[in-house]
mmCIF file of C-alpha atoms and ligand atoms in Angstrom:
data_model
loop_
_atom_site.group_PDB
_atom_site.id
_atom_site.type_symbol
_atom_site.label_atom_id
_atom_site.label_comp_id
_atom_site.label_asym_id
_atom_site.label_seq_id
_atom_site.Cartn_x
_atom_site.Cartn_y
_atom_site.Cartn_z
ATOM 1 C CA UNK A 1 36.821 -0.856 -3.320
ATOM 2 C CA UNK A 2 36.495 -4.152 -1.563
ATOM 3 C CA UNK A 3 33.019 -6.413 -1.597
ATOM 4 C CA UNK A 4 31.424 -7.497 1.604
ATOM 5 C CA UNK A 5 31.077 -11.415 2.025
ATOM 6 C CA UNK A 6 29.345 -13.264 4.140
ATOM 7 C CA UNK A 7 32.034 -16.075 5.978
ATOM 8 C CA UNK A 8 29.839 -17.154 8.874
ATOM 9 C CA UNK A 9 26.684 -17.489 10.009
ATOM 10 C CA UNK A 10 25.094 -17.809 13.253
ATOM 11 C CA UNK A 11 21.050 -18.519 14.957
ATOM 12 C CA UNK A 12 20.527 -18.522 18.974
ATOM 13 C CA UNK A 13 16.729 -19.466 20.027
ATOM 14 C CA UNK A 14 15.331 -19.657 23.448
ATOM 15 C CA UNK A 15 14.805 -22.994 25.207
ATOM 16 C CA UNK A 16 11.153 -22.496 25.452
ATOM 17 C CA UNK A 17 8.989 -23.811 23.016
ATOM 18 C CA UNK A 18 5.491 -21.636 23.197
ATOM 19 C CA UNK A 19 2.591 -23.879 21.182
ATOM 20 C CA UNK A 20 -0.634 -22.271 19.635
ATOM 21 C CA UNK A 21 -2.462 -24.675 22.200
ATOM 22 C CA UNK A 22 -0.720 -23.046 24.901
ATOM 23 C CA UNK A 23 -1.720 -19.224 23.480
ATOM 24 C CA UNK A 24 -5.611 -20.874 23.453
ATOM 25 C CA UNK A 25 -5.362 -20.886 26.941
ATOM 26 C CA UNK A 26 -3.977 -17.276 27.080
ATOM 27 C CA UNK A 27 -6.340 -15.579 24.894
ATOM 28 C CA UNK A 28 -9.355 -16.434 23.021
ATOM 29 C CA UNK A 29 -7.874 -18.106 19.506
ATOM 30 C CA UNK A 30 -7.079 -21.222 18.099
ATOM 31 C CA UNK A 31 -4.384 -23.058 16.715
ATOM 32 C CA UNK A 32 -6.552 -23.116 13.372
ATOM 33 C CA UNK A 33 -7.201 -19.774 13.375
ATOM 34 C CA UNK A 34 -2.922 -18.906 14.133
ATOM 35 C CA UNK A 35 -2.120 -21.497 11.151
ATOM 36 C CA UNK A 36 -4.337 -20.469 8.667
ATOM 37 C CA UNK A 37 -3.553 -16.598 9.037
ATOM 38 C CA UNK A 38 -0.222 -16.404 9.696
ATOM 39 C CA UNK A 39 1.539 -20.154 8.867
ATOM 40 C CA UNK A 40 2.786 -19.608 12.538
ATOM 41 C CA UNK A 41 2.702 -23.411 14.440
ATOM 42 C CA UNK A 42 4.934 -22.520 17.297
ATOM 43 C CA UNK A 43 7.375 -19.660 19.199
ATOM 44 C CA UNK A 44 10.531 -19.495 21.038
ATOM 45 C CA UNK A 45 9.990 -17.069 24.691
ATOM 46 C CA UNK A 46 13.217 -16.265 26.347
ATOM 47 C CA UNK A 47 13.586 -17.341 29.905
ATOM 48 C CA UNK A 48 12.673 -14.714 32.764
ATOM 49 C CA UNK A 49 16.483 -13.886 33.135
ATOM 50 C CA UNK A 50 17.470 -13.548 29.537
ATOM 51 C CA UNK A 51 18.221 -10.713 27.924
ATOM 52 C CA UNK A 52 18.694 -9.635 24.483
ATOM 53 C CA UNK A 53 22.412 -9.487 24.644
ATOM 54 C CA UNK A 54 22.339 -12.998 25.868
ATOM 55 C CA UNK A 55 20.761 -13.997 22.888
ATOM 56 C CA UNK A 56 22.905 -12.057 20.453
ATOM 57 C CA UNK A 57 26.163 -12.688 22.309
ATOM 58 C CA UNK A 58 25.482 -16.811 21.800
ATOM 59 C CA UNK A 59 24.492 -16.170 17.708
ATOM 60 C CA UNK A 60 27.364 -13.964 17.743
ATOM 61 C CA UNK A 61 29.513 -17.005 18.875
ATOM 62 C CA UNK A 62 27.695 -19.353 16.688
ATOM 63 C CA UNK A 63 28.788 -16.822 13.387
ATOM 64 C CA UNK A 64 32.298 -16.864 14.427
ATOM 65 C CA UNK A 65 32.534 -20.313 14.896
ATOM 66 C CA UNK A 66 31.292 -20.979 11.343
ATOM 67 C CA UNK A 67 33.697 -18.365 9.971
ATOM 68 C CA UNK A 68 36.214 -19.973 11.468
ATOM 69 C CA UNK A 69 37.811 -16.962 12.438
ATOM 70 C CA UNK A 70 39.644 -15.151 15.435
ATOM 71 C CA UNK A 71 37.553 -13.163 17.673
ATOM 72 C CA UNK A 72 39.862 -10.129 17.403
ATOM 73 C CA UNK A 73 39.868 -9.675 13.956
ATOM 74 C CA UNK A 74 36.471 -7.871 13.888
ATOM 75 C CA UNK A 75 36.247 -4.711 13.546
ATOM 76 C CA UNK A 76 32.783 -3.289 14.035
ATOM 77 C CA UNK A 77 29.924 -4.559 15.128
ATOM 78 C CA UNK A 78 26.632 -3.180 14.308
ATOM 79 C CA UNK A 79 23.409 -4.560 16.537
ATOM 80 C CA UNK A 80 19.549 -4.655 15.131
ATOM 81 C CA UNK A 81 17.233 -4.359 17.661
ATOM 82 C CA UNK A 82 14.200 -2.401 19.094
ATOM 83 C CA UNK A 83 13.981 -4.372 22.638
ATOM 84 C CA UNK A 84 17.720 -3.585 23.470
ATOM 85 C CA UNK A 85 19.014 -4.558 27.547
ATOM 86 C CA UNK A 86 18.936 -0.775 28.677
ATOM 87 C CA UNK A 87 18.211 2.927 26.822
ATOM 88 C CA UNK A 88 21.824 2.684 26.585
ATOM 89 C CA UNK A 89 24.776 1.601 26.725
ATOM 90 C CA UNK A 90 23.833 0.027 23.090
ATOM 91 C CA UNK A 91 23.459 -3.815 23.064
ATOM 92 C CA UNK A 92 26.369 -3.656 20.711
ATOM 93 C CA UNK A 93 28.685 -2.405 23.698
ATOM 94 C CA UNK A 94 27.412 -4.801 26.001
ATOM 95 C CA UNK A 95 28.077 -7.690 23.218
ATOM 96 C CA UNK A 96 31.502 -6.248 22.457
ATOM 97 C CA UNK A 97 32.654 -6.063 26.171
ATOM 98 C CA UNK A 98 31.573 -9.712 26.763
ATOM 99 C CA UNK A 99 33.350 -11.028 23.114
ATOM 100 C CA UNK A 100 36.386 -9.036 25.230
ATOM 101 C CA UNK A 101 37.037 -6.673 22.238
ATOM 102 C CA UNK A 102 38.033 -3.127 22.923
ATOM 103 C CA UNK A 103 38.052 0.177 21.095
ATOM 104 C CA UNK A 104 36.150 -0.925 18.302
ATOM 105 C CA UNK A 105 33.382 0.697 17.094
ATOM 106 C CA UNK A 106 29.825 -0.144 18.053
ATOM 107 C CA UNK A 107 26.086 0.842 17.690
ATOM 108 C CA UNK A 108 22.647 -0.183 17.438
ATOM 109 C CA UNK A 109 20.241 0.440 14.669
ATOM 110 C CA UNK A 110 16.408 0.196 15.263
ATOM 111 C CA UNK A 111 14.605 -0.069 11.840
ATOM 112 C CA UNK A 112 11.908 -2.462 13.575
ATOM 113 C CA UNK A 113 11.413 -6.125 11.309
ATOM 114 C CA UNK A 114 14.460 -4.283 8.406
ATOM 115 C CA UNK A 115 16.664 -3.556 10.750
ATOM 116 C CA UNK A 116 19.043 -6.286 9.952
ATOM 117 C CA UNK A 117 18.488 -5.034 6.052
ATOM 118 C CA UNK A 118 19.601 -1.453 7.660
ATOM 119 C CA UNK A 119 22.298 -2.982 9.654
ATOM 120 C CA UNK A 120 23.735 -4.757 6.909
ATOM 121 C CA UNK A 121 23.365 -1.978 4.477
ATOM 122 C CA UNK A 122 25.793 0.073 7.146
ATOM 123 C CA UNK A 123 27.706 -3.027 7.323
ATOM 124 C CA UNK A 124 28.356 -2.933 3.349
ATOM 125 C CA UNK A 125 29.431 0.837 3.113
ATOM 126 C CA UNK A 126 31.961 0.540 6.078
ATOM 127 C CA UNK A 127 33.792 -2.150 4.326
ATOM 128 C CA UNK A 128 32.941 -1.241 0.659
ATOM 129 C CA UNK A 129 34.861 2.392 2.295
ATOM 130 C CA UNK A 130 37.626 0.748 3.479
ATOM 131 C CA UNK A 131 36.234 1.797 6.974
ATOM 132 C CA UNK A 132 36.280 -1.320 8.141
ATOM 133 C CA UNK A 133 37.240 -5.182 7.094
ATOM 134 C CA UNK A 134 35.386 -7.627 9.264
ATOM 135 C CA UNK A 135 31.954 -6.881 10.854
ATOM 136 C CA UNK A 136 29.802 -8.167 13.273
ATOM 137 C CA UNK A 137 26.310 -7.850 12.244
ATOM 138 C CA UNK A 138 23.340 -9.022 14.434
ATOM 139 C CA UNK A 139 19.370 -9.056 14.519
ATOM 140 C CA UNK A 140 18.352 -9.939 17.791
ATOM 141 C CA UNK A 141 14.778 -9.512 20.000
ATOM 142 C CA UNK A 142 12.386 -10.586 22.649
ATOM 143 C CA UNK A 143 9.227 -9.268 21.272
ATOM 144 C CA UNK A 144 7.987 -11.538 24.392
ATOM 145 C CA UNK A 145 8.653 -8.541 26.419
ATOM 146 C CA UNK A 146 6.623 -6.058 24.356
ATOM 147 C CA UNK A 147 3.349 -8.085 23.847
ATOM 148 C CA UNK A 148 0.166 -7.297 25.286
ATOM 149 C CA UNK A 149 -0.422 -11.070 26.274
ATOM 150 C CA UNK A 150 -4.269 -10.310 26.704
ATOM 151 C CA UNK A 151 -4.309 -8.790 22.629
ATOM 152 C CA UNK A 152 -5.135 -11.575 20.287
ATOM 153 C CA UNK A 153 -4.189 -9.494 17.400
ATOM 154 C CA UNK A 154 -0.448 -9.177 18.680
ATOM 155 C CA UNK A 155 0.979 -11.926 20.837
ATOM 156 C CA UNK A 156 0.338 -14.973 19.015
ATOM 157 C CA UNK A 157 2.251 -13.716 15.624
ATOM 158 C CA UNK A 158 5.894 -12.710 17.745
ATOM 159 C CA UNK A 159 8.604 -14.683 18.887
ATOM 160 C CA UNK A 160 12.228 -14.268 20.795
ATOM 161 C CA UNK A 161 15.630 -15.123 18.798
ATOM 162 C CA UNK A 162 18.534 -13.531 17.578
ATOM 163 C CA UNK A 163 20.897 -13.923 14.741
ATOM 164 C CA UNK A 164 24.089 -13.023 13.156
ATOM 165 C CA UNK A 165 26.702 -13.004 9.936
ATOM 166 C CA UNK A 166 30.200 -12.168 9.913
ATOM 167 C CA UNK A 167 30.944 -10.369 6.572
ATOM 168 C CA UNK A 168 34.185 -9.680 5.380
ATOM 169 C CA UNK A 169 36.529 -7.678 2.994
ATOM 170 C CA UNK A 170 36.949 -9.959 -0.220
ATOM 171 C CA UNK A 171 37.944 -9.014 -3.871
ATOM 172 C CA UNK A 172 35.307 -11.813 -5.193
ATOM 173 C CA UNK A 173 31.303 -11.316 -5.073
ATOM 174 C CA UNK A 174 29.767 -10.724 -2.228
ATOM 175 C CA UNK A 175 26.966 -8.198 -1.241
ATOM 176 C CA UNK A 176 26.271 -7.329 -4.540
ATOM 177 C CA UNK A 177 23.672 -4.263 -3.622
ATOM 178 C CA UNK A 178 21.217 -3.441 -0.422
ATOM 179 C CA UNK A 179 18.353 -1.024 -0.712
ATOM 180 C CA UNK A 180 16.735 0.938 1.989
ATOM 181 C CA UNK A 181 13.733 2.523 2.315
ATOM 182 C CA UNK A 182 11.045 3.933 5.151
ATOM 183 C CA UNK A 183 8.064 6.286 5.176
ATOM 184 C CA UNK A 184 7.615 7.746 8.657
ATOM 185 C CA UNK A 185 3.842 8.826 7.894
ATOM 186 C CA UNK A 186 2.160 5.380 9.106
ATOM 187 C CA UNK A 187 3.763 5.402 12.546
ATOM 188 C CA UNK A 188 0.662 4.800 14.441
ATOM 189 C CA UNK A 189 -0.598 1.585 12.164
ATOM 190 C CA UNK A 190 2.269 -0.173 13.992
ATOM 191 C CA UNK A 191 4.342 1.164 17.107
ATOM 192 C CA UNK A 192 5.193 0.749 20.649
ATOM 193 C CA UNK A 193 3.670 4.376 22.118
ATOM 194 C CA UNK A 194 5.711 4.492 24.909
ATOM 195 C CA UNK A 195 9.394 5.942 24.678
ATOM 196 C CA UNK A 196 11.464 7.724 27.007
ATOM 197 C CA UNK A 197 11.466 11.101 25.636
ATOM 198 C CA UNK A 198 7.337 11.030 25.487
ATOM 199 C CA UNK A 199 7.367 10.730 29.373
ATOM 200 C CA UNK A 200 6.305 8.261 31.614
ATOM 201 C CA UNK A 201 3.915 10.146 34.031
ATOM 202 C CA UNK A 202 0.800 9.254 31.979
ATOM 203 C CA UNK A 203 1.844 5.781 30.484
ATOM 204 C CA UNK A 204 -0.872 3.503 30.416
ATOM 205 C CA UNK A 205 0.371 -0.043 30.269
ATOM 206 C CA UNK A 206 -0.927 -0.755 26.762
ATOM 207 C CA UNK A 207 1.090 1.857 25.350
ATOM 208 C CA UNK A 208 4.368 -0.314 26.731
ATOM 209 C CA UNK A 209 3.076 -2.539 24.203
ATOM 210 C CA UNK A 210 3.098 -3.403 20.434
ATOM 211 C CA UNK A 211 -0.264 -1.878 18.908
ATOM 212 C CA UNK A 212 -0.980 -2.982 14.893
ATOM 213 C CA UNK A 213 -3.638 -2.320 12.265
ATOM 214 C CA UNK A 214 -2.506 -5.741 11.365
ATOM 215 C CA UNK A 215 -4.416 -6.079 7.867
ATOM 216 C CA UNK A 216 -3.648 -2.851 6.574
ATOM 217 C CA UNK A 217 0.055 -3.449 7.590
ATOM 218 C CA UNK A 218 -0.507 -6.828 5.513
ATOM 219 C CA UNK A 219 -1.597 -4.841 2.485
ATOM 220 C CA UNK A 220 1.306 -2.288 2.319
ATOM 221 C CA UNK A 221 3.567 -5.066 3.299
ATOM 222 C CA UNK A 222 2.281 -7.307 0.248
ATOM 223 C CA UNK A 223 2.905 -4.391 -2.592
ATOM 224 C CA UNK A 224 5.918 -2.960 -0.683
ATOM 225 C CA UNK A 225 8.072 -5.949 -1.084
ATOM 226 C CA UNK A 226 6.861 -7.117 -4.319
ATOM 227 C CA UNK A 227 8.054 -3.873 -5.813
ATOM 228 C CA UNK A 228 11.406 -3.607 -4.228
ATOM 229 C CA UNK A 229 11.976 -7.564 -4.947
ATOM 230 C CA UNK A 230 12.108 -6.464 -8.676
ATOM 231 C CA UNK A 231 13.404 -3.055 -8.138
ATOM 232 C CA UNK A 232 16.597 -5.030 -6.718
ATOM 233 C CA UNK A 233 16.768 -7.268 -9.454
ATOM 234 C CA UNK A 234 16.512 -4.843 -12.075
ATOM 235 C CA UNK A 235 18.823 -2.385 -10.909
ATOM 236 C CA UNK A 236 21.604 -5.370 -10.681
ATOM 237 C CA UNK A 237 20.345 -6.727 -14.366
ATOM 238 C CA UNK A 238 19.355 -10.110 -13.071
ATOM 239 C CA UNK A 239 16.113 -11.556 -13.607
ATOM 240 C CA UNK A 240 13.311 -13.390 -11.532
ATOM 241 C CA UNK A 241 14.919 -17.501 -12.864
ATOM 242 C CA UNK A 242 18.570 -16.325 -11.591
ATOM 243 C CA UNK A 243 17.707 -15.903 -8.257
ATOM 244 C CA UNK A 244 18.853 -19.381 -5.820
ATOM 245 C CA UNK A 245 16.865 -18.346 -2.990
ATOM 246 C CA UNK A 246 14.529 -15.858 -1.290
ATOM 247 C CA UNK A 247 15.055 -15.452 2.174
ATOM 248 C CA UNK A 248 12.643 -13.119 3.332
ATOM 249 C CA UNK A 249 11.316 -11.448 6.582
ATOM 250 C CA UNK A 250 9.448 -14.125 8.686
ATOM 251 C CA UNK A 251 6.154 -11.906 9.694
ATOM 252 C CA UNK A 252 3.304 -14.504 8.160
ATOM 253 C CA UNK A 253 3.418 -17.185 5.564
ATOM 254 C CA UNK A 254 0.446 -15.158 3.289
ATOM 255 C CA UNK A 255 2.936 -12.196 3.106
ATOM 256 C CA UNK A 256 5.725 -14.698 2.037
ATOM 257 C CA UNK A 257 3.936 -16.415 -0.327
ATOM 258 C CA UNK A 258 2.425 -13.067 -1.864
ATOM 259 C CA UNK A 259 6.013 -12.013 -2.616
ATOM 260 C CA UNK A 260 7.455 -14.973 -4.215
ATOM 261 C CA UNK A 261 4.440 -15.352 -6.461
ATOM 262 C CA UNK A 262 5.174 -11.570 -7.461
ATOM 263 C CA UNK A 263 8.397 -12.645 -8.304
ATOM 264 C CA UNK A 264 7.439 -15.921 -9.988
ATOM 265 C CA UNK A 265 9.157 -18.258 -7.769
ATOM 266 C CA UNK A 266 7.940 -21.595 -6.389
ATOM 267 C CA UNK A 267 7.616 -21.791 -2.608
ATOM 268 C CA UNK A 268 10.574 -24.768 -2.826
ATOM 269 C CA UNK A 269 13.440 -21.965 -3.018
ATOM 270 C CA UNK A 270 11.798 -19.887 -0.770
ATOM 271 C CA UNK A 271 13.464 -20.118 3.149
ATOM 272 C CA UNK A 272 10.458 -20.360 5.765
ATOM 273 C CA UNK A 273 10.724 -20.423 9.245
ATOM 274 C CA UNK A 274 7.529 -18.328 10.148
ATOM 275 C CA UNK A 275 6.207 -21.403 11.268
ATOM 276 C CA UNK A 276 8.691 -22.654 13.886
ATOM 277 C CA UNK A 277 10.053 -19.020 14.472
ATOM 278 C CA UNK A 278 7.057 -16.893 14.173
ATOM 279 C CA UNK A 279 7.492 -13.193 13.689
ATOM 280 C CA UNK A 280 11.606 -12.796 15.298
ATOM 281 C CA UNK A 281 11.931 -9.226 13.790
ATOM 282 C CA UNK A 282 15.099 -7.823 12.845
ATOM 283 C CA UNK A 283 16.356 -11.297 14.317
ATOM 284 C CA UNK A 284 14.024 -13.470 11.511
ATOM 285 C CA UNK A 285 16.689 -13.212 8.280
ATOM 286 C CA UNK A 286 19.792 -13.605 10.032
ATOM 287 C CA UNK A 287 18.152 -16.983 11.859
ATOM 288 C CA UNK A 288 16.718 -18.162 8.433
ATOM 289 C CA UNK A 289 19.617 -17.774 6.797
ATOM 290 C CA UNK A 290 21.782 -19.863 9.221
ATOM 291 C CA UNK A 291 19.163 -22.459 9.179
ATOM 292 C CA UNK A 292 18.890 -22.797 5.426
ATOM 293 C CA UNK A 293 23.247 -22.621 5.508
ATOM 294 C CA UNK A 294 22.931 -25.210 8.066
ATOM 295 C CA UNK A 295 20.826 -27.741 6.601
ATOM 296 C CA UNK A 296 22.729 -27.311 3.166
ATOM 297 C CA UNK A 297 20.075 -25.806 0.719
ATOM 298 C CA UNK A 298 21.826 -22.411 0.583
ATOM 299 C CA UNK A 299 25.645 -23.196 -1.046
ATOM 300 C CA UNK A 300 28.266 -21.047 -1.840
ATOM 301 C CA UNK A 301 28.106 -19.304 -5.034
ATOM 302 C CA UNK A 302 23.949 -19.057 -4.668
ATOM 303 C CA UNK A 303 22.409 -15.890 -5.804
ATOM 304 C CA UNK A 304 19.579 -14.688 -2.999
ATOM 305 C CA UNK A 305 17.712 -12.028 -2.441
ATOM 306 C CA UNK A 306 16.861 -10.689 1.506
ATOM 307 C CA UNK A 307 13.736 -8.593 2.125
ATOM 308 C CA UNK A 308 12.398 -7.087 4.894
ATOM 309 C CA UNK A 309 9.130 -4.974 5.771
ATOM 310 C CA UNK A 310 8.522 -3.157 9.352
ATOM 311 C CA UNK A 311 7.121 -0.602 11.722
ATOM 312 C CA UNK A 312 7.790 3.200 10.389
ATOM 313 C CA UNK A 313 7.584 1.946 7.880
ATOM 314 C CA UNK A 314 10.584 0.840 6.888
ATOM 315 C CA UNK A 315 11.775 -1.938 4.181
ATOM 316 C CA UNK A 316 14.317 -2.951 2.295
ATOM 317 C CA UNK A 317 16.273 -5.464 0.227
ATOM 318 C CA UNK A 318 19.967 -6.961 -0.424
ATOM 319 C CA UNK A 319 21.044 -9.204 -2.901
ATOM 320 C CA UNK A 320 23.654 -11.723 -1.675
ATOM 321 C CA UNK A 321 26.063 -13.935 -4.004
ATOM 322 C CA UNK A 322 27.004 -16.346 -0.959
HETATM 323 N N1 LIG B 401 -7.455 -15.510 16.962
HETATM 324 C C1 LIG B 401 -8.703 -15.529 16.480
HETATM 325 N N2 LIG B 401 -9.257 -14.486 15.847
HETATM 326 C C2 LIG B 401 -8.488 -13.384 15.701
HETATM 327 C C3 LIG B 401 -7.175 -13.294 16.179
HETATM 328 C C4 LIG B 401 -6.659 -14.417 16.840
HETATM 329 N N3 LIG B 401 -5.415 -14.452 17.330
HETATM 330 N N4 LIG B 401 -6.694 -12.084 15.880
HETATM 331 C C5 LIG B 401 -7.636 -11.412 15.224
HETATM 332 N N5 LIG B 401 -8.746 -12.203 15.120
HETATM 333 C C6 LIG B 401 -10.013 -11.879 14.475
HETATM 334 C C7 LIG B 401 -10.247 -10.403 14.358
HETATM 335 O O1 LIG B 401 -10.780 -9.886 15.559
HETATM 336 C C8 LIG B 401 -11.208 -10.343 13.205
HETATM 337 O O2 LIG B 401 -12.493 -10.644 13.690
HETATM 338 P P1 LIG B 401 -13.788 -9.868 13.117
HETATM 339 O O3 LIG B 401 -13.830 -10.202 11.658
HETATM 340 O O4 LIG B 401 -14.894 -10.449 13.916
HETATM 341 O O5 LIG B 401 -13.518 -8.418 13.384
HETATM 342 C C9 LIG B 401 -10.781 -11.479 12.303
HETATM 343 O O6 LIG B 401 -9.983 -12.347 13.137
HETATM 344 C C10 LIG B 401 -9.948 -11.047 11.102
HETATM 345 O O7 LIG B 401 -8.933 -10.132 11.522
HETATM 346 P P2 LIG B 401 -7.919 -9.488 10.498
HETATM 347 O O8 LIG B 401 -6.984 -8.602 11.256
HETATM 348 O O9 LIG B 401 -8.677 -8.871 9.362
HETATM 349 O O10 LIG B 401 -7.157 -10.801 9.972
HETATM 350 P P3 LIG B 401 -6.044 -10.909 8.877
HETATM 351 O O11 LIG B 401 -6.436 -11.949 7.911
HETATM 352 O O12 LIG B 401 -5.625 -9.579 8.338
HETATM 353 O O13 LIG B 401 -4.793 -11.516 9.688
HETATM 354 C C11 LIG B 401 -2.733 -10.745 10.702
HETATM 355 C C12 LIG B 401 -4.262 -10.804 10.777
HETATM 356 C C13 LIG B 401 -2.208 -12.158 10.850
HETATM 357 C C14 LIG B 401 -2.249 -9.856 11.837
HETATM 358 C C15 LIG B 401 -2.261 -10.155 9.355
HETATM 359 O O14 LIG B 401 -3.011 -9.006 9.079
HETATM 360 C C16 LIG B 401 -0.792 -9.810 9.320
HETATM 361 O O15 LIG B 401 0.055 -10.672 9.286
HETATM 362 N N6 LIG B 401 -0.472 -8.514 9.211
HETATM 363 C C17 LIG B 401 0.901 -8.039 8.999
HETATM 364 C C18 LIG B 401 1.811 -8.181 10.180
HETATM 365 C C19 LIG B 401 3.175 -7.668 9.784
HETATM 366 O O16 LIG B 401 3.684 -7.986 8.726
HETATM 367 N N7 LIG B 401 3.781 -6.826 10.577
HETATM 368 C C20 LIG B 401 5.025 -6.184 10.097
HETATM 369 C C21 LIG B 401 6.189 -6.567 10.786
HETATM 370 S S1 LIG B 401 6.064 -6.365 12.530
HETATM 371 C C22 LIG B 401 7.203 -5.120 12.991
HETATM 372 O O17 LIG B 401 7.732 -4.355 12.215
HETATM 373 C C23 LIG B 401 7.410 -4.955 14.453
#
């Protein structure tokens, strides 16, 4: 069996830079108030005309271009997303069509803020299977479009972005284990009512929005990921001091920091982009991750850990020698 490797990464983020000031004309909050809470300073809102393929199309591009590798040689290409371009064709068709590549498989996976965990978990199988030998995987979302922009409790922690790795078949370390998780019973402390099979004669327009018991989410989120951080590590037989780097999901800076002091790591090898990114989804690990690859803290050979909490609920973890 081969190992999964991550050989490129990739980040794509809207032109438009949305400030707290600007929300404090929106809604009644304040730039305080957005800091303090949530570590969130600023957002990225996709233009009028983009859509989410857009975005994932130009991280897509970004990831091969950093693996330095032929566009044809992928194939499969799994999309994370909840705010796909249409009910379908998946956003992993449309992206496939415009990278020109035919026949290969595609799909989308919606596990809400772990679906690129989920996505890359799929990814990992397929190629630890032989099923496949170079995948495309992707996290990419305009939350813009789903926020009630009159709910203070929502739209200032969300952002637009998308991101992407290209893993490949190696016989060296690579994805060294992903763990998946959800519990479908506290569906209505964070969901999007609306849905195509629940009809749209008696849609209000709130339900077309994101609706969150946002401190009890906070809560579950904080013991949820502490325990899977060290589930993860234990089931591999590393410990806390052997980890490089935790790259976690971007939802608030309290949640961040409440994890890495479970773990017992200083905040200087954590990767944080809450505050520039604010809460990107299943986009925010694939985006930190190409920033932190960019800007040369993450190297090759680094041991990190990936974890993700999210609407269903749904979490997981991966641990990555990169
Ligand atoms: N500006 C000013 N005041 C506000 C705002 C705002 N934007 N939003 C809420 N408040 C007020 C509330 O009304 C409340 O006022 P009250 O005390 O008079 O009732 C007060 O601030 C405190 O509200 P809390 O909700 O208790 O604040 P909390 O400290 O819990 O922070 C937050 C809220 C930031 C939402 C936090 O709970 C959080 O981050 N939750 C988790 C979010 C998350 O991780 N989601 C999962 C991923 S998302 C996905 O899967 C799609």
């Amino acid at each position: 069996m081969s190992n999964a490797r991550i050989i490129g990464t990739g980040g794509y983020l809207p032109k438009r830079i949305m400030s707290n000031k600007e929300l404090e004309e929106i809604v009644d909050t304040s730039d305080e108030w957005i800091r303090e809470r949530s570590g969130i300073k600023r957002r990225r809102i996709a233009a009028d005309d983009e859509k989410t393929s857009d975005m994932a199309l130009a991280a897509a591009n970004n990831a091969l271009a950093a693996a330095a590798i032929d566009v044809t040689d992928i194939d499969l290409i799994v999309v994370a997303t909840t705010t796909a371009d249409k009910v379908f064709p998946s956003t992993a068709c449309i992206v496939q069509r415009r990278l020109g590549l035919e026949k290969i498989p595609a799909f989308d996976i919606n596990a809400a803020c772990s679906g690129f965990i989920y996505a890359l978990d799929v990814a990992n199988r397929f190629i630890r299977t032989g099923g496949a030998t170079t995948v495309l995987v992707i996290g990419a979302e305009i939350y813009s479009r789903i926020l009630d922009w009159t709910d203070r409790t929502t739209c200032v922690l969300f952002g637009d972005g998308a991101g992407a790795v290209i893993l490949q078949a190696t016989d060296e370390e690579g994805i060294i284990s992903t763990h998946i998780h959800s519990d479908g019973k506290h569906e209505e402390l964070l969901h999007v009512p609306a849905g195509v099979s629940s009809g749209y004669a008696d849609v209000t327009v709130e339900a077309a929005y994101i609706q969150m018991k946002g401190n009890e989410v906070f809560r579950k989120a904080v013991s949820t990921l502490g325990a899977i951080a060290k589930e993860t590590l234990l089931e591999n037989g590393f410990e806390q001091n052997d980890l490089d780097w935790l790259v976690p999901h971007q939802a608030n800076r309290r949640i961040i920091s409440a994890a890495a002091k479970k773990l017992g790591l200083p905040m200087e090898r954590v990767i944080v982009t809450v505050d520039e990114h604010a809460n990107t989804s299943s986009a925010s690990i694939p985006l930190a991750l190409d920033v932190a690859v960019r800007d040369g803290r993450i190297q090759r050979g680094d041991l990190l850990l990936f974890e993700a909490f999210g609407a269903g609920f749904t979490w997981g973890s991966a641990l990555v020698r990169y």
